[in-house]
Coordinates of C-alpha atoms and ligand atoms in Angstrom, one line a residue:
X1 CA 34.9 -30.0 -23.9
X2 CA 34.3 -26.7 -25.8
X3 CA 37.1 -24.0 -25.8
X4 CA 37.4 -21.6 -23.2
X5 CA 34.8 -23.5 -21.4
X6 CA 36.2 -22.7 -17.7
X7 CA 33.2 -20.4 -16.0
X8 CA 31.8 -22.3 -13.2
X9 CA 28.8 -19.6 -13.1
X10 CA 27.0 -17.2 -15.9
X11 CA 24.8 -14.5 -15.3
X12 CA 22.4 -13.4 -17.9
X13 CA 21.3 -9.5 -17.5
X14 CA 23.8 -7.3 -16.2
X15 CA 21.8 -4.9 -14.4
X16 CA 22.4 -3.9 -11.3
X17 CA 21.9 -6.8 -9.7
X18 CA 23.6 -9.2 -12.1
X19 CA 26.6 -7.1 -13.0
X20 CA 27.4 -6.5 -8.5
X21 CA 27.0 -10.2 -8.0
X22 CA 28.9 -11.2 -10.5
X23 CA 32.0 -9.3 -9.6
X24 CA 31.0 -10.5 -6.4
X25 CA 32.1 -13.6 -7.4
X26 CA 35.2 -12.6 -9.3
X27 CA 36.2 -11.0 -6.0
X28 CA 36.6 -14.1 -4.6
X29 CA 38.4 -16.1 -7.9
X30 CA 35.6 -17.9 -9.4
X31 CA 36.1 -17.9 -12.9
X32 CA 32.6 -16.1 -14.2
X33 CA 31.0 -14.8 -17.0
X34 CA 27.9 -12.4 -17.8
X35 CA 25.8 -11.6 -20.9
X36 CA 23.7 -8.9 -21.7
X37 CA 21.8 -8.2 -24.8
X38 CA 23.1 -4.3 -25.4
X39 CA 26.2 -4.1 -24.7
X40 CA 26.7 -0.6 -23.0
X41 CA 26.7 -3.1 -19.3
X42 CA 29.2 -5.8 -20.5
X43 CA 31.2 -2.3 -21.1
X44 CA 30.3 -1.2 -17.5
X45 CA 31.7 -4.8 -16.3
X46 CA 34.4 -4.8 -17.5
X47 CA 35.4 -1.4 -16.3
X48 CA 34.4 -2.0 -13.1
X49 CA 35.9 -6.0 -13.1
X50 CA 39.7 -4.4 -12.9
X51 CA 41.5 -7.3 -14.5
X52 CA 39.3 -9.7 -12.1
X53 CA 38.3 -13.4 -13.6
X54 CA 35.1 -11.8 -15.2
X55 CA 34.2 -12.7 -19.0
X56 CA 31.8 -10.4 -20.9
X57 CA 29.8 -11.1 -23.5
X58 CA 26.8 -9.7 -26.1
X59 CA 27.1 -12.9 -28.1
X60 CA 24.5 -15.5 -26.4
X61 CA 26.1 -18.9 -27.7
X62 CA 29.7 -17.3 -27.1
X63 CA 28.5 -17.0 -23.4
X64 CA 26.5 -20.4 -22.9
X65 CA 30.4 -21.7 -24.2
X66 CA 32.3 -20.3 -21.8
X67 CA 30.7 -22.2 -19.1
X68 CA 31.9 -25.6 -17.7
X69 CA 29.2 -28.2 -17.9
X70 CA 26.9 -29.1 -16.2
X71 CA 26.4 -25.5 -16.7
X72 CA 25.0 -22.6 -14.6
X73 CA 22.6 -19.5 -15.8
X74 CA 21.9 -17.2 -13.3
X75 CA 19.0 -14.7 -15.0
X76 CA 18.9 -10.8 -13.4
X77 CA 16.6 -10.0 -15.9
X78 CA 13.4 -7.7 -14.8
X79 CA 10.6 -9.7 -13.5
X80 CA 8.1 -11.3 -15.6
X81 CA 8.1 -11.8 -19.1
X82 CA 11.4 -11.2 -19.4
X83 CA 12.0 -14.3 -17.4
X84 CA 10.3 -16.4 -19.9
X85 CA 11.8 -14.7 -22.8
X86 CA 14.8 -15.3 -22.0
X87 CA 14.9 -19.2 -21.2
X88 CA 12.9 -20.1 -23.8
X89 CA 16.1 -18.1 -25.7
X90 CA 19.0 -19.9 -23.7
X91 CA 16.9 -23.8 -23.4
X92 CA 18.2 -24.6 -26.8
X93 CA 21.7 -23.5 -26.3
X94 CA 21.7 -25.8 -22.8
X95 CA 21.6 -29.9 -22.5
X96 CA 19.6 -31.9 -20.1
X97 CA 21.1 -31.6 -16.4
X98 CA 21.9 -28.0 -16.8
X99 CA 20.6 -25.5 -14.0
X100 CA 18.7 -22.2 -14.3
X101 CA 18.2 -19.9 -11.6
X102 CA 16.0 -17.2 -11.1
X103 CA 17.8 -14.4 -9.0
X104 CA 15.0 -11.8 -9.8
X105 CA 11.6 -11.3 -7.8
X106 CA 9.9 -12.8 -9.8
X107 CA 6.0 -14.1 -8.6
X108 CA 6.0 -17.6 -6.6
X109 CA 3.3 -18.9 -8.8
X110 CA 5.4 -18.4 -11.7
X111 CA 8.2 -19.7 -9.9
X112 CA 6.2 -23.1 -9.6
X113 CA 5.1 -23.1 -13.3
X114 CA 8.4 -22.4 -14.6
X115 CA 9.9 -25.3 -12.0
X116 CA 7.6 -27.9 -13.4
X117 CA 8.2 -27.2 -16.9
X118 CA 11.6 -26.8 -16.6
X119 CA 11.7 -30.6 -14.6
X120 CA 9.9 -32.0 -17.7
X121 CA 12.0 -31.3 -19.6
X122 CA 15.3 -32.3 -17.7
X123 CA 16.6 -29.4 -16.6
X124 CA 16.5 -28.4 -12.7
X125 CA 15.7 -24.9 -11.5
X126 CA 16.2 -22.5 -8.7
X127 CA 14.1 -19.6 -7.7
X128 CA 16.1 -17.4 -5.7
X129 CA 15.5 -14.5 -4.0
X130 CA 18.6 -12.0 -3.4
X131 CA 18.2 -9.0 -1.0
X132 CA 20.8 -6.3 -0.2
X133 CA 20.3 -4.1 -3.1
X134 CA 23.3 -2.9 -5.3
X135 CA 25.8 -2.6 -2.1
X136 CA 24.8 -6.3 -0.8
X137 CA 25.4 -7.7 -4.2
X138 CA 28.8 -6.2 -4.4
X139 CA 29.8 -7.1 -0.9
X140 CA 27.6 -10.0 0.6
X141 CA 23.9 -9.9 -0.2
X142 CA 21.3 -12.4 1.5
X143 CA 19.9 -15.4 -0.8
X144 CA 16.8 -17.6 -0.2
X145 CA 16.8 -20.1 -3.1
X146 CA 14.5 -22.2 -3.5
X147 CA 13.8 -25.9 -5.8
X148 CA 15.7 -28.3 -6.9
X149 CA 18.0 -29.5 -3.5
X150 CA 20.0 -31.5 -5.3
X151 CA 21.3 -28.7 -8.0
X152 CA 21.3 -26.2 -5.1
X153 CA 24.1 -29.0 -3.5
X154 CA 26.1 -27.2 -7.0
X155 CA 26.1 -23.7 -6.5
X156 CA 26.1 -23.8 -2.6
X157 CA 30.1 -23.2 -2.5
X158 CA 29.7 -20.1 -4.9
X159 CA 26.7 -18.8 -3.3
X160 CA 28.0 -19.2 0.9
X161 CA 31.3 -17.8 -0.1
X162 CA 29.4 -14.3 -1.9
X163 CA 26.9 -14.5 0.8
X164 CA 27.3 -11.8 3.9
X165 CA 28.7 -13.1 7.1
X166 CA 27.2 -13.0 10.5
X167 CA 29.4 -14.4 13.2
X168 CA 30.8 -16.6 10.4
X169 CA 27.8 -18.4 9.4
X170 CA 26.9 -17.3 5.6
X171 CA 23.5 -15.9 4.8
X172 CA 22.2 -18.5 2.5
X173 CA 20.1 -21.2 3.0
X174 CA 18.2 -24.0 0.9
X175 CA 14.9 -22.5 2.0
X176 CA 12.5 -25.5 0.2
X177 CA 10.9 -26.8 -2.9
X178 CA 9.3 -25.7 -5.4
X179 CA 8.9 -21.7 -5.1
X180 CA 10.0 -21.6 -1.8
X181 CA 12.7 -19.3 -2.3
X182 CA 10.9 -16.5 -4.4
X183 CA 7.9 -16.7 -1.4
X184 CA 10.0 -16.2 1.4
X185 CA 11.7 -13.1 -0.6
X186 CA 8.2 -12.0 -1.3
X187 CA 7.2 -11.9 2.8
X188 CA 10.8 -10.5 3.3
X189 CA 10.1 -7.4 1.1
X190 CA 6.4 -7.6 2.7
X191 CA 8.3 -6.6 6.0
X192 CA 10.4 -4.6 4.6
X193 CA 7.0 -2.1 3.2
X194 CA 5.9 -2.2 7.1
X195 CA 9.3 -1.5 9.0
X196 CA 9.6 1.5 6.2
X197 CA 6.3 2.7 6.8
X198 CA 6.7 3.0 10.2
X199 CA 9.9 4.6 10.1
X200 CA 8.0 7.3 7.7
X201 CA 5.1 7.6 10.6
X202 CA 8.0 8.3 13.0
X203 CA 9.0 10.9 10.5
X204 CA 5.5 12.0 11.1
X205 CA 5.3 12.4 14.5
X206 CA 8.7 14.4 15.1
X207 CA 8.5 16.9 12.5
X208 CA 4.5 17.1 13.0
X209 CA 4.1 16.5 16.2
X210 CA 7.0 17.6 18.1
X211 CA 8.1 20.3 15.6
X212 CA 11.5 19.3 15.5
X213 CA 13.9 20.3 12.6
X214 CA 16.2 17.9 10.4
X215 CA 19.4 18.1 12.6
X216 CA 17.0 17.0 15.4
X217 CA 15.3 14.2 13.6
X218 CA 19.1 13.0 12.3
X219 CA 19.6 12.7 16.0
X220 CA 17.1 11.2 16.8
X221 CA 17.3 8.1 14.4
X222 CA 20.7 8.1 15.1
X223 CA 20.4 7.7 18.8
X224 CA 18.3 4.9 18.0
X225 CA 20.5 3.1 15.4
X226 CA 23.0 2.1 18.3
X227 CA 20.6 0.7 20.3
X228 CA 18.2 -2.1 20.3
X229 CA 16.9 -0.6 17.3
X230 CA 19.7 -1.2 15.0
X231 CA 18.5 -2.0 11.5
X232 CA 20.1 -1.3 8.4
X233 CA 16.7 0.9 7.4
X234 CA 17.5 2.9 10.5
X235 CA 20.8 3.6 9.2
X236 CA 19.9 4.7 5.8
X237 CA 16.9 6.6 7.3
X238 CA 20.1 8.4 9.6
X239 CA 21.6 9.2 6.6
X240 CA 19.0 10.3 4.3
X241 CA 18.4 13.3 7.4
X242 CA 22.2 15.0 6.7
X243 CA 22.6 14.3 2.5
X244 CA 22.7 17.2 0.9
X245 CA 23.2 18.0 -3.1
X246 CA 26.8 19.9 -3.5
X247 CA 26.2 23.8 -2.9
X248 CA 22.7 23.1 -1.8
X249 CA 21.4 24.6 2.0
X250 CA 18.9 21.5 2.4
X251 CA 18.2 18.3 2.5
X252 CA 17.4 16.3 -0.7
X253 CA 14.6 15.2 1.3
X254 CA 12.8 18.1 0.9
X255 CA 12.5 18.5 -2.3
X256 CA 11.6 15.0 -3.5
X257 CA 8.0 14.5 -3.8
X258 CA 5.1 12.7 -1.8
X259 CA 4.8 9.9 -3.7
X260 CA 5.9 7.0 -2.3
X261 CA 6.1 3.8 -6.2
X262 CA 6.2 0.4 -5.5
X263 CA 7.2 -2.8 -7.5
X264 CA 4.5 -5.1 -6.2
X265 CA 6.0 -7.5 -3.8
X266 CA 4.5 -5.9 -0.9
X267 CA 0.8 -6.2 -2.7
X268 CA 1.5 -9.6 -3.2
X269 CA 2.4 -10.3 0.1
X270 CA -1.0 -9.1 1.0
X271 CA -2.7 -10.7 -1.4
X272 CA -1.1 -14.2 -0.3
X273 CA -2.1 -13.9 2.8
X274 CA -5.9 -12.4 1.8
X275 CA -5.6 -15.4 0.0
X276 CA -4.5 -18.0 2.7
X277 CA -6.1 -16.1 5.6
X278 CA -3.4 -14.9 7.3
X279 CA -4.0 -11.5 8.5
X280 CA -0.6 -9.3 8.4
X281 CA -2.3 -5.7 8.8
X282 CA 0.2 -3.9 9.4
X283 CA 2.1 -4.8 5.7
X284 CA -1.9 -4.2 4.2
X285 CA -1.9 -0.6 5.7
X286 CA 2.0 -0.1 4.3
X287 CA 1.2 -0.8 0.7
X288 CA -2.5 1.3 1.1
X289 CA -0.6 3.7 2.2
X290 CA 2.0 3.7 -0.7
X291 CA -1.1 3.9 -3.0
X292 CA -2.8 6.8 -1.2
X293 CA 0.3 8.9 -1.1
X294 CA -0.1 9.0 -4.8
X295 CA -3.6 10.7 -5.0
X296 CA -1.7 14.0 -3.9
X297 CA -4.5 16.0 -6.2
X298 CA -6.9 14.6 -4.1
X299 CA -5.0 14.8 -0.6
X300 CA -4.7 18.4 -1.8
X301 CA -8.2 19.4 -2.2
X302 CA -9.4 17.1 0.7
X303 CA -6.3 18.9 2.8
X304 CA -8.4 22.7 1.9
X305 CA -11.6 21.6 2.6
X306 CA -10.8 19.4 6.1
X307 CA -8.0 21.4 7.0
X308 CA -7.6 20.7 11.0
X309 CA -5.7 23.2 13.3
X310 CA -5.5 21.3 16.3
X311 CA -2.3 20.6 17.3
X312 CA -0.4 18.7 19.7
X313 CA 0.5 21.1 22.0
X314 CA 4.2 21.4 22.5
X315 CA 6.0 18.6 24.8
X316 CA 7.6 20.3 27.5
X317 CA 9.4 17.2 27.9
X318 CA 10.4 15.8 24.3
X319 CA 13.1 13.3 25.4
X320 CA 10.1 11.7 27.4
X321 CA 8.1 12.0 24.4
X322 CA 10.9 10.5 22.1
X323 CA 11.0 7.2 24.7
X324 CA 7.4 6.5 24.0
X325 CA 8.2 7.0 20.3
X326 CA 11.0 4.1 20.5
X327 CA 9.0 1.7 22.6
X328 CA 6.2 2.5 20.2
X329 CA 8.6 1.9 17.3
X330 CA 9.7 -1.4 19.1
X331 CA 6.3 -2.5 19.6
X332 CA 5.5 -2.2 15.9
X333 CA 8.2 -3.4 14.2
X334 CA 8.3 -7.0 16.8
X335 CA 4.8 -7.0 15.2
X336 CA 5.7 -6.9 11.8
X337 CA 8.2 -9.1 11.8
X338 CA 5.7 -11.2 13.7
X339 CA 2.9 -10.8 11.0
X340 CA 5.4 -12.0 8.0
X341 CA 6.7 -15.2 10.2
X342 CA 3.1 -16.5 10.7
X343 CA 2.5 -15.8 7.2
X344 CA 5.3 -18.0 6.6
X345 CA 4.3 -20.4 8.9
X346 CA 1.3 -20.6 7.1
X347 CA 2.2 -20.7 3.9
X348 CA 4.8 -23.6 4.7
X349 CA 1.7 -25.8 5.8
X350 CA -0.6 -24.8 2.8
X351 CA 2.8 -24.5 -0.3
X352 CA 3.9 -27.7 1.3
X353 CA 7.5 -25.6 2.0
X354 CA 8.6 -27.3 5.1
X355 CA 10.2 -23.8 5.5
X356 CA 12.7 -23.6 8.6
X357 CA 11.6 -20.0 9.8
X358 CA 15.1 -20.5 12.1
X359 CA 16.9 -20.7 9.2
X360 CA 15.0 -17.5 7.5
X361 CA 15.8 -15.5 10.4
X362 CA 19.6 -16.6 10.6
X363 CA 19.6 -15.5 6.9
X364 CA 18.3 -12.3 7.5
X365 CA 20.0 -11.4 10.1
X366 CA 22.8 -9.8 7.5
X367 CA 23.2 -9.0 3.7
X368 CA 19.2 -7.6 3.5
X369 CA 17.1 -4.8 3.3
X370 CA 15.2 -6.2 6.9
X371 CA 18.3 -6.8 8.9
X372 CA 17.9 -5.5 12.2
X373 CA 19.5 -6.2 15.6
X374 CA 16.0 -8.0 16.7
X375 CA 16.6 -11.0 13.9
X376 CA 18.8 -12.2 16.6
X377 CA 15.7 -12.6 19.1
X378 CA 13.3 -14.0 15.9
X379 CA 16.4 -16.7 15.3
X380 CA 16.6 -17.6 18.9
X381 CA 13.1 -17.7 19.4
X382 CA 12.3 -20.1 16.4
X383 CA 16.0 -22.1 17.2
X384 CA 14.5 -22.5 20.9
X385 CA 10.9 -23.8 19.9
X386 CA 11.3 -24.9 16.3
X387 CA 7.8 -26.0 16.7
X388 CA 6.9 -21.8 17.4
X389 CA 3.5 -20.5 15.5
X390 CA 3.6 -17.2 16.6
X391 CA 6.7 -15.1 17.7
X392 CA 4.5 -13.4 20.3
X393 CA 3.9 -16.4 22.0
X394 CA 7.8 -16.5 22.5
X395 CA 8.9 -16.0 26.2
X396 CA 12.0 -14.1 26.1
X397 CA 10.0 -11.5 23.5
X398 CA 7.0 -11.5 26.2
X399 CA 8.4 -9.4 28.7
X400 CA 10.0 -6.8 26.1
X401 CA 6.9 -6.5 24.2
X402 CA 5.0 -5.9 27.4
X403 CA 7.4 -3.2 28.6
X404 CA 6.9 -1.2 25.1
X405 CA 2.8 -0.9 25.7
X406 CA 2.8 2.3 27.4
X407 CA 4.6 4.0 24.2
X408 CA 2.7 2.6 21.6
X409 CA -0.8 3.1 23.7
X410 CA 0.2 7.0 24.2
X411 CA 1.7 7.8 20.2
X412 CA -1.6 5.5 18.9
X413 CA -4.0 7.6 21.3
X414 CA -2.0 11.0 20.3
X415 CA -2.5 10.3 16.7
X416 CA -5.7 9.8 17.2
X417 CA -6.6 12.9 18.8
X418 CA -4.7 15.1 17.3
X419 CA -5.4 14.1 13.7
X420 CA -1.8 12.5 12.9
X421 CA -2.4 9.3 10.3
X422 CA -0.2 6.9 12.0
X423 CA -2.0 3.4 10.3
X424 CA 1.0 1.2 10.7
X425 CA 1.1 2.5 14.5
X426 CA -2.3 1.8 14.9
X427 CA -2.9 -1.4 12.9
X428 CA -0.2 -2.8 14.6
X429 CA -2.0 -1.8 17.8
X430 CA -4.8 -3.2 17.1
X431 CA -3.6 -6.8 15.7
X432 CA -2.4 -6.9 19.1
X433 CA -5.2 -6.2 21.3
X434 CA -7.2 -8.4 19.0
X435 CA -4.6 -11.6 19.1
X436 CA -4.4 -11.2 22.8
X437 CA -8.6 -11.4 23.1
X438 CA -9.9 -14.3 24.2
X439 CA -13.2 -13.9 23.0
X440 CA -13.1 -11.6 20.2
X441 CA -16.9 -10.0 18.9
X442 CA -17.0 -12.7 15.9
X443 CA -20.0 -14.5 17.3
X444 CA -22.1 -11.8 16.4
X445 CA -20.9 -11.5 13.0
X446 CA -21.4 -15.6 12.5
X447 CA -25.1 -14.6 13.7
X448 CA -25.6 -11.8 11.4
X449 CA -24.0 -14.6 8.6
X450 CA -27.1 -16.7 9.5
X451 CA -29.8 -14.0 9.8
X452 CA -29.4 -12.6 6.3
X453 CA -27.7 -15.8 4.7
X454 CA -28.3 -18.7 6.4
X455 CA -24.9 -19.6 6.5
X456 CA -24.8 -21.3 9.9
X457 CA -23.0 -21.0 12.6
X458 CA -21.7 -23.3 15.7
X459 CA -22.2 -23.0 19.4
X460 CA -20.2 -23.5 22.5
X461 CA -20.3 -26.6 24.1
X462 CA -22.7 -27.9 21.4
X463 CA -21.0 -30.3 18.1
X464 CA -22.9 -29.7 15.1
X465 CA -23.8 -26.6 12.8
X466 CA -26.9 -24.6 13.7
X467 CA -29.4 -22.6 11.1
X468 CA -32.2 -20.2 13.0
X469 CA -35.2 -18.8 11.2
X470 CA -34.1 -15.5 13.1
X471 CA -36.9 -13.0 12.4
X472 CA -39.7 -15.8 13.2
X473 CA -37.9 -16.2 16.4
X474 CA -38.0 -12.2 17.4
X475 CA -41.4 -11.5 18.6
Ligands
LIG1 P1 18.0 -3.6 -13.9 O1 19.2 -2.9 -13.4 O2 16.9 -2.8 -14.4 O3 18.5 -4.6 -15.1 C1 17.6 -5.4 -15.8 C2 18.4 -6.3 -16.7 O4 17.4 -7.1 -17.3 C3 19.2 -5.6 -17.8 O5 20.4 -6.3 -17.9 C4 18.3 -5.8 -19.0 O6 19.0 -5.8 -20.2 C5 17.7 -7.1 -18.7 N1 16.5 -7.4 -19.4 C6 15.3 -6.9 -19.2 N2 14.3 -7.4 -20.0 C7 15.0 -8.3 -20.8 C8 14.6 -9.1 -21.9 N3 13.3 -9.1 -22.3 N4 15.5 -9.8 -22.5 C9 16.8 -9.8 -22.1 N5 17.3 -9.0 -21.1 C10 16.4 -8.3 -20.5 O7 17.4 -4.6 -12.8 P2 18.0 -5.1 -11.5 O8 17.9 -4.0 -10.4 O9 19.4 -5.6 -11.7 O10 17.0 -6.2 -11.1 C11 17.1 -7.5 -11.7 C12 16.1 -8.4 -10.9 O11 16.5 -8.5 -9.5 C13 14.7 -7.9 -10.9 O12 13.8 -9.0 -10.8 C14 14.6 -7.1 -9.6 O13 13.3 -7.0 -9.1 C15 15.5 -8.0 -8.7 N6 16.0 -7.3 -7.5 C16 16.5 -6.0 -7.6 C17 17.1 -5.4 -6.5 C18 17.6 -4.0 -6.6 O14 17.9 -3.5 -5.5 N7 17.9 -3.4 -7.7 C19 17.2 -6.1 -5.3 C20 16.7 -7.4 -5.2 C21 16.1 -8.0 -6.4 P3 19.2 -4.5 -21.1 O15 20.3 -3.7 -20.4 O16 19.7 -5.0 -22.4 O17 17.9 -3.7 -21.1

């Protein structure tokens, strides 16, 4: 054994991420250690480590020593290149049987090609998601890792003992093979782009629609925070609505600008399911709408020349307004979350996951961005039928969902007619009325297919595939 060799986990980049999780870990008496190429962060660390079992280090082969064998890299490095960069630095300084694990988001499909490569050569691999931001990393974030089972059998101690807690159980799970982990992270953030867009149409329709100032709004999302509601966006939405800069007489909020940046995880979420046909609308509208919000010279000159002065006319009853607006809120976000877990579903079937979306939804329900008070419902519903496609088919979600239609038809109708973009409202609206149609108006779009295309189409109560010479057959 080398000197010193006594860390039973390294992590390479000591971001944000990397740095919290690791003293996460010293927290709780792991012996750990962390690189990072400049060394301004391993300065940070140990700062912040106050005399806890945390090792620093800007020498690479100094750090890859520390650790007890078989060893274990954890990389928090920025997503993409980076990631290859920086095994193909560390492969040489590890032996066969070692593990690396990806902590970043980094892209499933790289996630699988870095898996496979990394298997060739002897070494296993872990794609992990982590979710809880800075504050979750420090005190319990939520991890999805995904790969080799038998290396994950390693790390599980480490990573259940760092994880969050909800009524004791930790939230971290072996999620599946392969890039299972990074893919489920990926839908995870997916929801997380539709539950914040429809927190920021909320915004819409209270300062908008019912006029109502900060202190108001603050209410309201507080009000709704301790009830069924309760989701850890709700209560940094509650806070955003009282922060002000020392000395200032406003919000921060109203100074920052319109223009909502994005990472990419919630494009790729769409493009997965564009690209397994799994329609999840209301995440599609959330990452258009990100992308619109950042034409504001456009929105600008559009705003002069279709400028609209109707109103909605003030509530005399806003509380009754403000219901709607929560069952409307319900409604949407029980769609959302709906949309990602049949993407999931899905994608288990076509990645070959076996993903236990039970087991997703226990792990969500603390540590990340997405836990809300309603994971509890999505984990019983898939604990109850683990066989469930499609959380709207659940019963116990039936009735609740049912009871919310009168607020989401009136605030979707409202926006409508009084020129309020609600999308997310709406698309999640409409995904509904359409799932819940029978007969939807596809058969005249299959006949359209074969009128100008010939591409065929099939009939009821008839096997085979039909072509007609339509405009010969029009007289
Ligand atoms: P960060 O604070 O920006 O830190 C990035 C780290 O990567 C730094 O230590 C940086 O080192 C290192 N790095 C970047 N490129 C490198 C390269 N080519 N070679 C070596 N080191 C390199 O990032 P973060 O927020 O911790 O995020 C890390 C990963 O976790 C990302 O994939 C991110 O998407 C994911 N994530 C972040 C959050 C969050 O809330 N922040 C939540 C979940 C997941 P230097 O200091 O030397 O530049």
């Amino acid at each position: 054994m080398e000197k010193g060799n006594q860390n039973v986990f390294g992590i390479y980049g000591l971001g944000t991420m990397g740095r919290n999780l690791l003293l996460n870990m010293a927290d709780h008496g792991f012996p750990v250690a962390g690189f990072n190429r400049h060394d301004d962060k391993v300065t940070l660390l140990k700062e912040e480590s106050k005399g806890n079992s945390v090792q620093g280090f800007t020498d690479l082969t100094e750090f890859i020593n520390s650790l007890k064998s078989p060893k274990t890299v954890m990389l928090l490095v920025t997503a993409g290149k980076a990631v290859d960069e920086v095994i193909t630095e560390i492969l040489p300084l590890l032996k066969k049987g070692d593990l690396i694990i990806d902590g970043g988001n980094s892209h499933f499909t790289d996630t699988d090609r870095r898996y496979k490569d990394l298997k060739e050569k002897g070494f296993h691999f872990i794609g992990m998601g982590v979710s809880g931001g800075e504050e979750g990393a420090r005190r319990g974030p939520s991890m999805m890792p995904g790969g080799d089972k038998h290396a994950y059998q390693l790390v599980k101690p480490i990573l259940e003992t760092i994880a969050a807690h909800v009524n004791g159980d930790p939230t971290v799970a072996y999620m599946g093979p392969g890039s299972a982990g990074h893919f489920v992270k990926m839908v995870h953030n997916g929801i997380e782009y539709a539950l914040m867009q429809l927190i920021a149409e909320t915004y819409e329709v209270l300062k908008k629609g019912l006029h109502l100032n900060n202190e108001a709004i603050h209410a309201v999302f507080k009000q709704w925070n301790d009830g069924r509601l309760q989701s850890f966006l709700l209560e940094v939405t509650r806070d955003i609505f009282v922060f002000k800069n020392p000395g200032a007489d406003h919000l921060l909020l109203d100074d920052i600008k319109d223009e909502a940046k994005a990472k990419g995880t919630g494009k790729w979420t769409s493009q997965v399911g564009m690209d397994i046909n799994l329609p999840i609308p209301t995440i599609d509208i959330a990452v258009s709408m990100r992308d619109l919000s950042k034409y504001k010279t456009l929105r600008v000159q559009a705003a002069a020349i279709y400028s609209d002065t109707t109103e909605m006319p003030l509530e005399d009853n806003p509380d009754e307004y403000i219901a709607n607006l929560e069952q409307a809120f319900y409604f949407s976000m029980v769609t959302a979350y709906a949309q990602g877990m049949h993407l999931l579903y899905k994608a288990s079937q076509e990645y070959n996951y076996d993903l236990e979306l039970d087991q997703i939804a226990k792990i969500w329900r603390g540590g990340c961005i997405i836990r809300a008070a309603f994971l509890e419902d999505i984990y019983s519903a898939f604990s109850t039928n683990a066989k469930l496609e499609h959380l709207l088919l659940d019963k116990s979600i039936q009735s609740t969902l049912k009871n919310s239609l009168p607020g989401i038809r009136t605030i979707v109708s409202d926006s409508a007619k009084f020129g309020m973009a609600l999308p997310a409202y709406a698309a999640s609206l409409n995904y509904f009325d359409a799932f819940r149609s029978e007969k939807m108006p596809a058969n005249l779009i299959q006949a359209q297919r074969d009128y100008f295309g010939a591409h065929t189409y099939e009939l009821i109560g008839k096997v085979g595939v039909f072509h007609t010479e339509w405009q010969s057959d029009v007289s």
